[in-house]
Every structure is written in C-alpha cells, then in structure tokens.
Coordinates of C-alpha atoms in Angstrom, one line a residue:
Chain A
X267 CA 0.9 -34.2 40.1
X268 CA -2.6 -34.5 38.8
X269 CA -3.8 -37.8 37.6
X270 CA -4.9 -38.3 34.0
X271 CA -8.6 -38.4 34.1
X272 CA -10.5 -41.2 32.5
X273 CA -13.8 -40.9 30.7
X274 CA -16.9 -41.9 32.5
X275 CA -18.3 -45.4 32.4
X276 CA -21.1 -44.1 30.2
X277 CA -18.9 -44.3 27.1
X278 CA -20.5 -46.2 24.2
X279 CA -18.7 -48.8 22.1
X280 CA -18.2 -46.1 19.5
X281 CA -16.7 -43.8 22.1
X282 CA -14.4 -46.6 23.4
X283 CA -13.1 -47.3 19.9
X284 CA -12.4 -43.6 19.3
X285 CA -10.7 -43.4 22.7
X286 CA -8.5 -46.4 21.9
X287 CA -7.3 -44.9 18.6
X288 CA -5.4 -42.1 20.3
X289 CA -2.1 -42.6 22.3
X290 CA -2.6 -42.2 26.0
X291 CA -1.4 -38.8 27.3
X292 CA 0.0 -38.3 30.7
X293 CA 2.4 -36.3 32.8
X294 CA 6.1 -36.9 32.3
X295 CA 9.4 -35.6 33.6
X296 CA 11.5 -34.2 30.7
X297 CA 15.2 -33.5 31.0
X298 CA 16.7 -30.9 28.7
X299 CA 19.4 -32.7 26.7
X300 CA 20.3 -29.7 24.6
X301 CA 19.1 -26.1 24.2
X302 CA 20.3 -23.9 21.3
X303 CA 19.3 -20.9 19.3
X304 CA 17.1 -21.7 16.4
X305 CA 16.6 -18.2 15.2
X306 CA 17.3 -14.8 16.8
X307 CA 14.0 -15.1 18.6
X308 CA 13.6 -18.8 19.1
X309 CA 15.2 -21.8 20.7
X310 CA 15.3 -25.5 19.9
X311 CA 15.0 -27.8 22.9
X312 CA 15.9 -31.4 22.8
X313 CA 14.1 -33.2 25.6
X314 CA 14.6 -36.7 27.0
X315 CA 11.2 -37.5 28.3
X316 CA 10.9 -40.3 30.8
X317 CA 8.1 -42.8 29.8
X318 CA 7.2 -40.8 26.7
X319 CA 5.0 -43.2 24.5
X320 CA 6.0 -41.6 21.2
X321 CA 3.9 -39.2 19.2
X322 CA 2.3 -38.6 15.9
X323 CA 3.6 -35.8 13.6
X324 CA 1.7 -32.6 14.4
X325 CA 0.8 -33.3 18.0
X326 CA 1.6 -31.0 20.9
X327 CA 2.3 -31.1 24.6
X328 CA 1.8 -28.9 27.7
X329 CA 4.8 -27.6 29.6
X330 CA 4.3 -26.7 33.2
X331 CA 6.7 -24.5 35.1
X332 CA 6.7 -24.2 38.9
X333 CA 8.1 -21.2 40.9
X334 CA 9.6 -21.6 44.4
X335 CA 6.3 -20.4 45.9
X336 CA 4.3 -23.1 44.2
X337 CA 2.9 -20.8 41.4
X338 CA 2.6 -22.7 38.2
X339 CA 2.3 -21.6 34.5
X340 CA 1.3 -24.0 31.8
X341 CA 1.5 -23.5 28.0
X342 CA 1.0 -25.7 25.0
X343 CA 3.8 -26.2 22.4
X344 CA 3.8 -28.0 19.1
X345 CA 6.2 -30.9 18.8
X346 CA 8.8 -30.7 16.0
X347 CA 9.6 -34.4 16.1
X348 CA 7.5 -37.6 15.8
X349 CA 7.7 -41.4 16.0
X350 CA 8.6 -43.8 18.8
X351 CA 11.2 -43.2 21.4
X352 CA 11.6 -40.8 24.3
X353 CA 13.4 -37.9 22.4
X354 CA 11.1 -34.9 21.8
X355 CA 12.1 -31.7 20.0
X356 CA 10.5 -28.4 20.6
X357 CA 11.1 -25.1 18.9
X358 CA 9.8 -22.2 21.0
X359 CA 9.3 -18.6 19.8
X360 CA 9.7 -15.9 22.4
X361 CA 6.6 -13.9 22.8
X362 CA 7.2 -10.2 23.7
X363 CA 5.1 -10.2 26.8
X364 CA 5.2 -14.0 27.4
X365 CA 5.7 -15.7 30.7
X366 CA 6.7 -19.2 29.8
X367 CA 8.4 -18.7 26.4
X368 CA 11.0 -16.2 27.6
X369 CA 12.1 -18.8 30.2
X370 CA 12.3 -21.6 27.6
X371 CA 14.2 -19.4 25.1
X372 CA 16.5 -17.4 27.4
X373 CA 16.9 -19.3 30.6
X374 CA 16.7 -23.1 30.1
X375 CA 19.9 -25.1 29.8
X376 CA 21.0 -28.7 29.4
X377 CA 20.2 -30.7 32.6
X378 CA 17.2 -28.7 33.6
X379 CA 14.0 -30.7 34.3
X380 CA 10.5 -29.7 33.1
X381 CA 7.1 -31.3 33.6
X382 CA 5.3 -32.1 30.3
X383 CA 1.9 -33.5 29.6
X384 CA 1.2 -35.2 26.3
X385 CA 1.2 -36.3 23.6
X386 CA -1.9 -34.2 22.9
X387 CA -4.2 -33.7 19.9
X388 CA -5.3 -36.4 17.4
X389 CA -6.7 -34.2 14.6
X390 CA -3.9 -31.9 13.4
X391 CA -1.7 -35.0 12.7
X392 CA -0.3 -36.7 9.6
X393 CA 0.7 -40.4 9.1
X394 CA 2.2 -42.1 6.0
X395 CA -0.1 -43.5 3.3
X396 CA 1.1 -47.0 4.3
X397 CA -0.8 -46.5 7.6
X398 CA -3.8 -44.4 6.5
X399 CA -4.4 -45.5 2.9
X400 CA -4.9 -41.8 2.0
X401 CA -2.9 -41.0 -1.1
X402 CA -4.1 -37.4 -1.7
X403 CA -1.2 -34.9 -2.0
X404 CA -0.5 -32.9 1.2
X405 CA -0.1 -29.1 1.3
X406 CA 1.5 -27.6 4.4
X407 CA 1.2 -23.8 4.9
X408 CA 3.1 -22.2 7.7
X409 CA 3.3 -18.7 9.1
X410 CA 6.3 -18.1 11.3
X411 CA 6.6 -20.4 14.3
X412 CA 3.6 -22.3 12.9
X413 CA 6.1 -24.3 10.9
X414 CA 6.9 -26.4 13.9
X415 CA 4.2 -29.1 13.7
X416 CA 4.3 -28.9 9.8
X417 CA 8.1 -29.6 9.9
X418 CA 7.3 -32.7 12.0
X419 CA 5.0 -33.9 9.3
X420 CA 7.5 -33.1 6.5
X421 CA 10.3 -34.9 8.4
X422 CA 8.0 -37.9 9.0
X423 CA 7.2 -38.0 5.4
X424 CA 10.9 -38.0 4.4
X425 CA 11.8 -40.5 7.1
X426 CA 9.1 -42.9 5.8
X427 CA 10.1 -42.3 2.2
X428 CA 6.4 -41.7 1.7
X429 CA 5.4 -41.5 -2.0
X430 CA 2.6 -38.9 -1.5
X431 CA 3.5 -35.5 -3.0
X432 CA 4.2 -33.0 -0.2
X433 CA 4.6 -29.2 -0.4
X434 CA 5.4 -26.7 2.3
X435 CA 4.6 -23.0 1.7
X436 CA 6.4 -21.2 4.5
X437 CA 6.1 -17.5 5.3
X438 CA 8.9 -16.1 7.4
X439 CA 10.0 -12.5 8.2
X440 CA 13.6 -12.8 7.0
X441 CA 16.1 -15.5 6.1
X442 CA 17.3 -15.5 9.7
X443 CA 13.9 -16.4 11.0
X444 CA 13.6 -19.7 9.1
X445 CA 13.2 -22.6 11.5
X446 CA 14.9 -25.9 10.6
X447 CA 16.5 -24.3 7.5
X448 CA 19.1 -27.0 7.1
X449 CA 16.7 -29.9 7.6
X450 CA 14.2 -28.4 5.2
X451 CA 16.9 -28.2 2.5
X452 CA 17.8 -31.8 3.1
X453 CA 14.2 -32.8 2.7
X454 CA 14.1 -31.0 -0.6
X455 CA 16.9 -33.2 -1.8
X456 CA 15.5 -36.5 -0.3
X457 CA 13.8 -39.2 -2.3
X458 CA 10.3 -38.5 -0.9
X459 CA 8.6 -35.9 -3.1
X460 CA 8.8 -32.6 -1.2
X461 CA 8.7 -29.0 -2.5
X462 CA 9.6 -26.0 -0.3
X463 CA 8.2 -22.5 -1.2
X464 CA 9.6 -19.8 1.0
X465 CA 7.9 -16.4 1.2
X466 CA 9.8 -13.5 3.0
X467 CA 7.6 -10.8 4.5
X468 CA 10.2 -8.2 5.7
X469 CA 13.6 -9.0 4.0
X470 CA 14.4 -11.4 1.3
X471 CA 17.9 -12.8 0.6
X472 CA 20.1 -11.1 -2.0
X473 CA 18.8 -11.7 -5.5
X474 CA 15.6 -13.4 -4.4
X475 CA 13.0 -13.8 -7.1
X476 CA 10.4 -11.6 -5.4
X477 CA 10.5 -8.5 -3.2
X478 CA 9.6 -9.1 0.5
X479 CA 5.8 -9.2 0.9
X480 CA 3.1 -11.0 2.7
X481 CA 1.3 -13.9 1.1
X482 CA -1.5 -12.7 -1.1
X483 CA -4.4 -14.8 -2.6
X484 CA -2.5 -14.8 -5.9
X485 CA 0.9 -16.0 -4.5
X486 CA -1.0 -18.6 -2.4
X487 CA -2.8 -19.9 -5.5
X488 CA 0.5 -20.1 -7.5
X489 CA 2.3 -22.0 -4.7
X490 CA -0.2 -24.6 -3.5
X491 CA -1.6 -27.8 -5.1
X492 CA -4.7 -26.8 -7.1
X493 CA -8.1 -27.6 -5.6
X494 CA -8.7 -30.0 -8.5
X495 CA -6.0 -32.3 -7.1
X496 CA -8.0 -32.5 -3.8
X497 CA -5.0 -32.0 -1.5
X498 CA -5.2 -32.3 2.2
X499 CA -4.1 -29.0 3.6
X500 CA -2.7 -28.2 7.0
X501 CA -2.4 -24.5 8.0
X502 CA -0.6 -23.3 11.1
X503 CA 0.4 -19.9 12.3
X504 CA -1.1 -16.8 14.0
X505 CA -4.8 -16.4 14.1
X506 CA -4.8 -13.7 11.4
X507 CA -2.5 -15.7 9.1
X508 CA -4.6 -18.8 9.4
X509 CA -7.9 -17.0 9.0
X510 CA -6.7 -15.2 5.8
X511 CA -5.1 -18.3 4.3
X512 CA -8.1 -20.6 5.1
X513 CA -10.6 -18.2 3.7
X514 CA -8.6 -17.9 0.4
X515 CA -8.3 -21.6 0.1
X516 CA -12.1 -22.0 0.4
X517 CA -12.5 -19.2 -2.2
X518 CA -10.1 -21.0 -4.5
X519 CA -12.3 -24.1 -4.4
X520 CA -10.6 -26.2 -1.7
X521 CA -13.0 -28.4 0.3
X522 CA -13.3 -26.9 3.8
X523 CA -13.4 -30.5 5.1
X524 CA -9.9 -31.1 3.7
X525 CA -8.4 -28.1 5.5
X526 CA -7.1 -28.5 9.0
X527 CA -6.0 -25.5 11.0
X528 CA -4.0 -24.8 14.1
X529 CA -4.2 -21.2 15.3
X530 CA -1.6 -19.9 17.7
X531 CA -3.0 -17.4 20.1
X532 CA -2.9 -16.4 23.7
X533 CA 0.2 -15.8 25.8
Chain B
X286 CA 5.0 -34.8 42.5
X287 CA 5.5 -31.3 41.1
X288 CA 9.0 -29.9 41.5
X289 CA 10.3 -26.4 41.3
X290 CA 11.6 -25.4 37.9
X291 CA 15.1 -24.0 38.2
X292 CA 15.3 -20.4 37.3
X293 CA 11.6 -19.8 36.9
X294 CA 9.9 -17.1 39.0
X295 CA 6.8 -16.4 36.9
X296 CA 5.1 -13.1 36.2
X297 CA 3.7 -11.0 39.0
X298 CA 0.9 -13.0 40.5
X299 CA -2.5 -12.4 39.2
X300 CA -4.1 -14.4 42.0
X301 CA -7.8 -14.5 41.4
X302 CA -10.3 -17.0 42.9
X303 CA -12.1 -16.9 39.6
X304 CA -9.2 -18.6 37.8
X305 CA -9.4 -22.4 37.7
X306 CA -6.3 -24.5 38.2
X307 CA -3.8 -24.4 35.4
X308 CA -5.4 -21.3 33.7
X309 CA -3.8 -17.9 32.8
X310 CA -5.6 -14.6 32.4
X311 CA -5.7 -13.2 28.9
X312 CA -7.1 -9.8 27.8
X313 CA -7.4 -10.6 24.1
X314 CA -9.7 -13.2 22.6
X315 CA -7.7 -16.1 21.1
X316 CA -9.3 -18.1 18.3
X317 CA -9.0 -21.8 18.1
X318 CA -10.8 -23.8 15.4
X319 CA -10.0 -27.0 13.7
X320 CA -10.7 -25.7 10.2
X321 CA -11.7 -22.7 8.1
X322 CA -14.3 -20.3 9.5
X323 CA -17.7 -21.0 7.9
X324 CA -19.6 -18.0 6.6
X325 CA -23.2 -18.4 7.6
X326 CA -25.9 -16.1 6.2
X327 CA -28.6 -15.3 8.8
X328 CA -31.2 -15.5 6.0
X329 CA -30.3 -19.2 5.7
X330 CA -29.6 -19.8 9.4
X331 CA -31.8 -22.2 11.3
X332 CA -31.6 -23.7 14.8
X333 CA -33.1 -27.1 15.5
X334 CA -33.6 -29.4 18.5
X335 CA -34.2 -33.0 17.4
X336 CA -35.8 -35.3 20.0
X337 CA -37.0 -38.9 19.8
X338 CA -40.4 -37.7 18.7
X339 CA -40.1 -34.3 17.0
X340 CA -37.9 -31.6 15.4
X341 CA -38.2 -28.1 16.8
X342 CA -37.1 -25.3 14.4
X343 CA -36.3 -21.6 14.7
X344 CA -35.2 -19.3 11.9
X345 CA -33.2 -16.2 12.7
X346 CA -36.2 -13.9 13.1
X347 CA -38.1 -16.4 15.3
X348 CA -35.0 -16.9 17.4
X349 CA -34.4 -13.2 18.0
X350 CA -38.1 -12.9 19.0
X351 CA -37.5 -15.2 22.0
X352 CA -36.6 -13.9 25.4
X353 CA -33.0 -12.6 25.3
X354 CA -30.7 -12.8 28.3
X355 CA -27.7 -10.6 29.2
X356 CA -24.9 -12.9 30.4
X357 CA -21.8 -11.8 32.2
X358 CA -19.5 -14.7 32.7
X359 CA -15.9 -16.0 32.8
X360 CA -14.7 -18.4 30.0
X361 CA -12.0 -21.0 30.2
X362 CA -10.2 -22.5 27.3
X363 CA -8.6 -25.9 27.6
X364 CA -5.4 -24.4 26.1
X365 CA -4.9 -22.6 29.5
X366 CA -6.3 -19.2 28.9
X367 CA -9.3 -17.7 30.7
X368 CA -11.1 -14.4 30.2
X369 CA -13.0 -12.9 33.1
X370 CA -16.2 -10.8 33.0
X371 CA -17.1 -11.4 29.3
X372 CA -20.5 -10.1 28.3
X373 CA -22.9 -11.8 25.9
X374 CA -26.5 -11.7 24.8
X375 CA -28.3 -14.8 23.8
X376 CA -31.3 -17.1 24.3
X377 CA -31.2 -19.4 27.3
X378 CA -31.5 -23.1 26.6
X379 CA -34.3 -23.1 29.3
X380 CA -36.3 -20.9 26.9
X381 CA -35.6 -23.1 23.9
X382 CA -36.5 -26.3 25.8
X383 CA -39.8 -24.9 27.2
X384 CA -41.8 -26.6 24.5
X385 CA -39.5 -29.6 24.0
X386 CA -40.6 -33.0 25.4
X387 CA -37.9 -35.5 25.7
X388 CA -36.9 -38.4 27.9
X389 CA -33.4 -38.5 26.5
X390 CA -30.6 -37.1 28.8
X391 CA -27.7 -36.5 26.5
X392 CA -27.1 -33.9 23.7
X393 CA -24.9 -33.7 20.7
X394 CA -24.5 -30.1 19.5
X395 CA -24.0 -29.8 15.7
X396 CA -22.4 -26.8 13.9
X397 CA -22.3 -25.4 10.5
X398 CA -18.9 -26.7 9.2
X399 CA -19.4 -30.1 10.7
X400 CA -18.1 -29.6 14.3
X401 CA -19.8 -31.6 17.0
X402 CA -19.5 -31.6 20.9
X403 CA -21.4 -33.7 23.5
X404 CA -23.0 -32.3 26.6
X405 CA -25.4 -33.9 29.1
X406 CA -28.8 -32.1 29.1
X407 CA -28.4 -31.4 32.8
X408 CA -25.4 -29.2 32.0
X409 CA -27.5 -27.0 29.6
X410 CA -30.5 -26.3 31.7
X411 CA -31.2 -24.2 34.8
X412 CA -29.5 -21.0 33.6
X413 CA -26.2 -22.7 32.7
X414 CA -26.2 -22.4 28.8
X415 CA -27.3 -20.1 26.0
X416 CA -27.2 -19.7 22.3
X417 CA -25.4 -16.4 22.1
X418 CA -25.4 -14.0 19.1
X419 CA -23.7 -11.0 20.6
X420 CA -20.3 -10.5 22.4
X421 CA -19.3 -7.2 24.0
X422 CA -22.3 -5.4 22.5
X423 CA -21.4 -6.4 19.0
X424 CA -22.8 -9.0 16.6
X425 CA -20.7 -12.2 17.2
X426 CA -17.9 -12.3 14.6
X427 CA -17.7 -15.3 12.4
X428 CA -14.2 -16.3 13.8
X429 CA -15.7 -16.4 17.3
X430 CA -18.7 -18.5 16.1
X431 CA -21.1 -16.0 14.6
X432 CA -23.9 -15.7 13.8
X433 CA -24.6 -17.8 16.9
X434 CA -22.7 -20.1 19.2
X435 CA -23.5 -22.3 22.1
X436 CA -22.3 -20.7 25.4
X437 CA -21.7 -23.2 28.2
X438 CA -19.3 -21.2 30.4
X439 CA -19.0 -23.6 33.3
X440 CA -17.3 -26.1 31.0
X441 CA -14.1 -25.7 28.9
X442 CA -14.9 -23.5 26.0
X443 CA -14.7 -26.3 23.3
X444 CA -18.1 -27.3 24.6
X445 CA -19.4 -23.8 23.5
X446 CA -19.8 -24.9 19.9
X447 CA -19.2 -22.1 17.4
X448 CA -21.6 -21.7 14.4
X449 CA -24.1 -23.9 16.2
X450 CA -27.1 -25.1 14.1
X451 CA -28.8 -27.6 16.3
X452 CA -29.0 -30.1 19.2
X453 CA -29.7 -33.7 18.8
X454 CA -31.0 -35.6 21.8
X455 CA -29.3 -39.0 22.6
X456 CA -30.0 -41.9 24.9
X457 CA -26.4 -42.1 26.0
X458 CA -23.3 -40.0 26.0
X459 CA -21.2 -40.1 22.9
X460 CA -18.0 -38.3 22.1
X461 CA -18.1 -35.3 19.7
X462 CA -15.3 -34.0 17.6
X463 CA -12.6 -33.0 20.1
X464 CA -13.8 -35.7 22.5
X465 CA -12.8 -38.2 19.9
X466 CA -9.5 -36.4 19.4
X467 CA -8.2 -36.7 23.0
X468 CA -10.4 -34.2 25.0
X469 CA -12.4 -35.1 28.0
X470 CA -16.0 -36.2 27.7
X471 CA -17.2 -33.8 30.4
X472 CA -14.7 -30.9 30.6
X473 CA -15.1 -29.2 34.0
X474 CA -12.3 -26.6 34.3
X475 CA -12.5 -26.7 38.2
X476 CA -11.6 -30.4 38.1
X477 CA -9.1 -29.9 35.2
X478 CA -10.9 -32.4 33.0
X479 CA -8.8 -31.5 30.0
X480 CA -7.8 -34.7 28.4
X481 CA -8.4 -38.4 28.9

C-alpha cells in the first residue's frame, strides 16, 4: 500500500499552518457493515473504517478495488456522513459504462472489505457557526447524486442544532430517485432551520405543484436565498448542471467567491 | 498491503505505459473547478510575470504575436482520470521568460476568479510548460480555462491553472489553493503525489 506522502521540507510557516488545519488523510481498510438500495440506480453503503479519523461534512474519499491479477481501479466518492467515529456512509450512483460504481451498487455485500483513502478535500466543506463564526445563510443546490455531500452538510447542521438558516434545492428525475428521502423529511421537521425544495425533471408525484421540468433561471431565483442576503452557496452535480446553476447565480448577483462547486465527471 | 477485492474483475485491461499509477483512461474531458466559471474578455485580458525587480506584461494581441508552439501531450487529473494525446497551442514559458531576470526559484500562478497554484520555476522551463489558448484546434472554452490556461502536463492537472492571468516569483515554495486544501505541494503523477 502506498504511503501518504509528506510535503517537502521547504514549506513555509504559512504552509505549515495551512497543512495543520486539514485532517490527515491516509489509506484505511473498510469493512462493509451494510449495503442496501437507495434508489433504483444507487446503493447506500455503511462502512466501518479501521482507523478513520472522522471527517468534515462535504469531504470525499477514494475507493480502490483490486482484481485477482493485481489490476486496480480507483474512484472518488463523496461522503454522506460526517463527524468523529469510524462509521462512514456512501451513496453510489451506478454509471452506465462505469467500472467501479456497478461493483459497488450491484456486487458488494456486508462483510466485504475495501481499501479507502481519505478523508479528502478541505474546501467543499461546511462546519457549524459555533466553529467557524460564519453566520451567513447556507444554500445547497443538488443535481441528482450531487446531493450526497450536501446531505452530509444538512445532516451535520441538524445534528448540531445550528441556528444558521439552511435551504436545499434538489433536482431529481423522479420521486423514486430521491436519495435520503426519509432523512431529509426529518430534517425539515427538526429544530435547526432547514427548507427543502424538490424539483422533478422527468416525473413529479401525483398532484405536485409544478409539471416535471428542469431547473430554469426563474425557478432557481424563486427557490434560493436572494443575493442580498449574501448566502454561502454549495452546488454539486454533473458538470452541465453545475455550470448552468453557477452561471445563473452569478447573473442573479451572487458573489462568485461565495459559491463553491463540485462537478461530478469522468467514469 | 493491498488485497484482492472479492467479486471484482475490472474492465478489459487498457494496459498502457503512458498511464501513471492509479489513473484510468477517459475519452471525454471532465471539468473540475472550485467555483463558477469566470467569463474573461480577451479585450481586458492581460498576462503578467512579477519578479523581485519588475512586472512584465502582455495583452492578448501581444501574447498572440509571440512564438506559438503546438503541444501534443497526455494529461493526468488527481481525481484518477487521464487523457492521452491531447493537442494544444500555446506560448512556451521559455518564450515568456526570455526577457525576465529573476533570482527567485518559486512561482505562484494566479487566475481570474482568484485561484492560485504553486510550481517551482524549474518545473516550468525547458519545454515543460505553456500558456495555452487552444485545445483540439478550437479556442479554449471558458469551462476548460479559456481564454488561456497554464499547461504543465507532467504534473497533476490542478497545477495547470485555468483562466491564468499571471505568475508571481517567490523566494520560497508556498501552497496555492488546492495545496492548502489537502493536495500535494509538488504533484508528480508518476510518484502518485496526490495528497499529503
């Protein structure tokens, strides 16, 4: 297993401080505690990760699979859980011509062991106002499986009973494709301020207030905190979704420096 | 201490010596950026190199008047994808540094939109880096860093700063944006210098 590399001895004091601020990532052995269908096309995996240092809401990890002949395939997945402890939740969407995601969705079962590297990423993360002092409202915008790291943030917000107003605008194909549907409904009813706006692109539930359609600039504007409230915005989804939404947000007057994006691409 | 993953056989092997460890071939061009894509007008565009003693400037027309290289190269993203045989046009950093006098050995690349990434000067000279403005025969699209991006193909692709607007020389190495957020200071794909 490869060792975690360390930065060179040339790091300045500023570098050292920045490096200390992020939890140390490393390789770990994860045992699958539970695997179940999340949606018709996705699975939820509960992993027990040996030596996991905990992770911030919004971080990701790498999963490495090894075939009998030594061939390996590594992919990055957002983490749906956060906080201390060694339990890590993933929700994996099966890509049509994928190599790793079909294995994780169709093949993996409780008791299997996987190699994971993480926690990774210190930018697309959220922490309660008690830790950061940042009281601006938070707008989450998810396209499909892009909800995974945003759900981690919403759940962390609820768990911390954080007073900062939170909203999630979540675009899903059909009601069956909504990840964490039960958990999201519970967060709506919890004491931390959280609003959920669902948009269905292919099929809406019976009697839904709007026909199925993709998010437009107008529906976006109607559903998110206005730019005047200076929200922090996190957008995650496919490249096309994120590009469209981020461009509209900037056109609507949101400060680009307050918009953090995570674009899902590749295989 | 790798172990075999039960039930995993993998796709048909695309064994290729050009693929660094832990990388997978892709045929599309994924986009990974930390924020919205900036729209930069070439009429406003400027590229600068700031040293301990001077600031060198090029506007878009002056930049295009420099010697332009055709670059065919492989690119490797830290998120495990690689593209082989990509073709670019751009200005070599050797060309840009011809009139630049500096004793400083480290560089911070700065981008429109606020992105930064650090690269030692040695890694940018001797035919190793360009400021590229064309990809696959087309003007570089904004989502891929247009009008111009740094192209340092022998390092992980986050070092190839999109929407590049200038280089600032430094006495010592300092972490840029992703380097402060968990990524390796150097980023050599062949040594798998992904994270620290």
